[in-house]
Amino acid sequence: DLENYRYYYMIVKDLPVMFTSVTTMIKNTLPTPRALIKWLTEQEDGENEAKERSDYGTFLHECFGELLITKQFDLDKMPKKLQQFSAAHKIQYKAEWENPLKKDLMGLGQFIIDYNVKPIAIEIILYHPQDGYAGAIDLVCEMDWEYLGDHGEVYASGKNKGTPKLTKQIKRINAIVDLKSGKKGFYESHEIQLKAYQQMWDAHFPDIRVDHLLN
């Protein structure tokens, strides 16, 4: 991290090869969303509020990773984990973070149950070999996905008897899931971020096809 910009590097023949982070690339090329500008101007200290939200999101992602890897999380240990995180990162956390963190974590837990999520990769750092950007993908997973379509069933009676009937069917898919702590909505930058992640994934794992990109 350098002055609000993030870079990645890897060592090749004892020399560092640098990559711009996906989020920095987007920040440098897209205008700031109007909704975000409005939110920042409404805060008494917009810059500080944004930093706090970033710190909240960083800690939440650590909790998400623990839940996905160990398949469990002791919510009673949240205060202690927050203290350890704040000491390690030299930040000041707020006690009122605890309940929202628990709710966000339980929300991911319910998502895992509802969609029968099976992780393929968690917080995997990849780079694009041609375009020079890199990033950490929160989650690549197998999951249930409901499709509405013609799955071979027909109407048994009525005026449509014998004609194809649209029905729902659950299929297993592979998805890239970007986990957001913000609840202000989704922006164009989120779509670009997900597509960049998919291109990195495809470059390194062409045999594991990604079917959907999700926030």
mmCIF file of C-alpha atoms in Angstrom, residues 148 150 152-167:
data_model
loop_
_atom_site.group_PDB
_atom_site.id
_atom_site.type_symbol
_atom_site.label_atom_id
_atom_site.label_comp_id
_atom_site.label_asym_id
_atom_site.label_seq_id
_atom_site.Cartn_x
_atom_site.Cartn_y
_atom_site.Cartn_z
ATOM 1 C CA LEU A 148 -36.218 -21.365 -14.845
ATOM 2 C CA ASP A 150 -37.691 -25.833 -20.430
ATOM 3 C CA GLY A 152 -38.549 -31.453 -20.549
ATOM 4 C CA GLU A 153 -41.817 -31.191 -18.602
ATOM 5 C CA VAL A 154 -45.173 -30.582 -20.342
ATOM 6 C CA TYR A 155 -48.589 -29.455 -19.152
ATOM 7 C CA ALA A 156 -50.686 -32.489 -18.183
ATOM 8 C CA SER A 157 -54.086 -30.836 -18.682
ATOM 9 C CA GLY A 158 -55.877 -27.639 -19.666
ATOM 10 C CA LYS A 159 -55.585 -25.582 -22.812
ATOM 11 C CA ASN A 160 -51.793 -25.929 -22.789
ATOM 12 C CA LYS A 161 -51.845 -29.718 -22.447
ATOM 13 C CA GLY A 162 -48.856 -31.320 -24.097
ATOM 14 C CA THR A 163 -46.930 -28.062 -24.552
ATOM 15 C CA PRO A 164 -43.600 -27.390 -22.818
ATOM 16 C CA LYS A 165 -43.869 -26.137 -19.232
ATOM 17 C CA LEU A 166 -41.345 -23.761 -17.691
ATOM 18 C CA THR A 167 -40.053 -25.267 -14.456
#
